[in-house]
Amino acid sequence: AAQANDAEKAGRIFGDLKDRYARTSFAQQGGLLNARVQAEAGQTDAAKAALTWVGANAPETEYQTIAKLRLAGMFLDAKQYDDALKQLDSATAEGFEALAEDRRGDVLLAQGKTDDAKAAYKKAWLAMNPKIEYRRLIEAKLTSMGSPPEAAASTEAANAASAGASK
């Protein structure tokens, strides 16, 4: 159904998975896939509902967090910034901190909160493994805001060193 972009059929299949196998990984994966198909079909309410269900019912925090990150993106697109931030506040799976902070920066920037957005992007950049290419995108966001992360990291290290030396 997903490969055929059949949103109606994908929705029915996801409904069956929820009803019969709610606690399985297949249901969580089905919810994420169904949300994509629904969103691509322009059925944003159905996509949000699927992501909300996965975010609330997945037994693994990783699936919950993926759903909440995607849902935050949908809320961002709809300019529902407070709803997006609420999703990010509860996106807590270990290893997803950088992605959550990056998305938080996007929301804050859209709200016009430039300083808060920079702070979120800096947290994301610091939390992201330097070997992951996505970190370069976060770096580009910071640089475009006049706050390149390498310079900020050097300044913070220098401040920490001088604070330690003055003791």
Short mmCIF file of C-alpha atoms in Angstrom, two decimals, residues 60-117:
data_model
loop_
_atom_site.label_atom_id
_atom_site.label_comp_id
_atom_site.label_asym_id
_atom_site.label_seq_id
_atom_site.Cartn_x
_atom_site.Cartn_y
_atom_site.Cartn_z
CA GLU A 60 10.35 1.70 22.63
CA THR A 61 11.33 5.31 23.36
CA GLU A 62 13.21 5.40 20.05
CA TYR A 63 10.00 4.96 18.05
CA GLN A 64 8.25 7.48 20.30
CA THR A 65 11.00 10.00 19.69
CA ILE A 66 11.07 9.49 15.92
CA ALA A 67 7.31 10.03 15.82
CA LYS A 68 7.57 13.15 17.98
CA LEU A 69 10.37 14.61 15.88
CA ARG A 70 8.33 14.08 12.71
CA LEU A 71 5.20 15.44 14.35
CA ALA A 72 7.13 18.51 15.51
CA GLY A 73 8.16 19.04 11.90
CA MET A 74 4.55 18.90 10.79
CA PHE A 75 3.55 21.38 13.49
CA LEU A 76 6.42 23.63 12.40
CA ASP A 77 5.19 23.53 8.81
CA ALA A 78 1.69 24.44 10.05
CA LYS A 79 3.14 27.30 12.16
CA GLN A 80 1.88 25.62 15.33
CA TYR A 81 5.07 26.41 17.19
CA ASP A 82 3.92 25.71 20.74
CA ASP A 83 2.69 22.26 19.71
CA ALA A 84 6.01 21.59 17.98
CA LEU A 85 7.98 22.55 21.09
CA LYS A 86 5.78 20.32 23.27
CA GLN A 87 6.61 17.35 21.05
CA LEU A 88 10.31 18.15 21.25
CA ASP A 89 10.17 18.44 25.05
CA SER A 90 9.01 14.83 25.22
CA ALA A 91 11.34 13.46 22.50
CA THR A 92 13.76 11.91 25.00
CA ALA A 93 15.28 8.75 23.54
CA GLU A 94 19.01 8.49 24.12
CA GLY A 95 20.98 9.32 21.01
CA PHE A 96 18.35 11.68 19.58
CA GLU A 97 19.28 14.76 21.63
CA ALA A 98 21.06 16.49 18.75
CA LEU A 99 18.17 15.97 16.34
CA ALA A 100 15.68 17.28 18.88
CA GLU A 101 17.79 20.37 19.54
CA ASP A 102 18.24 20.98 15.81
CA ARG A 103 14.48 20.84 15.27
CA ARG A 104 13.99 23.06 18.35
CA GLY A 105 16.32 25.58 16.71
CA ASP A 106 14.20 25.48 13.56
CA VAL A 107 11.03 26.17 15.55
CA LEU A 108 12.62 28.96 17.59
CA LEU A 109 14.04 30.57 14.46
CA ALA A 110 10.60 30.46 12.82
CA GLN A 111 9.25 32.22 15.90
CA GLY A 112 11.86 34.95 15.49
CA LYS A 113 13.73 33.93 18.65
CA THR A 114 17.16 34.13 17.06
CA ASP A 115 19.29 33.93 20.22
CA ASP A 116 17.34 30.94 21.51
CA ALA A 117 17.62 29.28 18.09
#
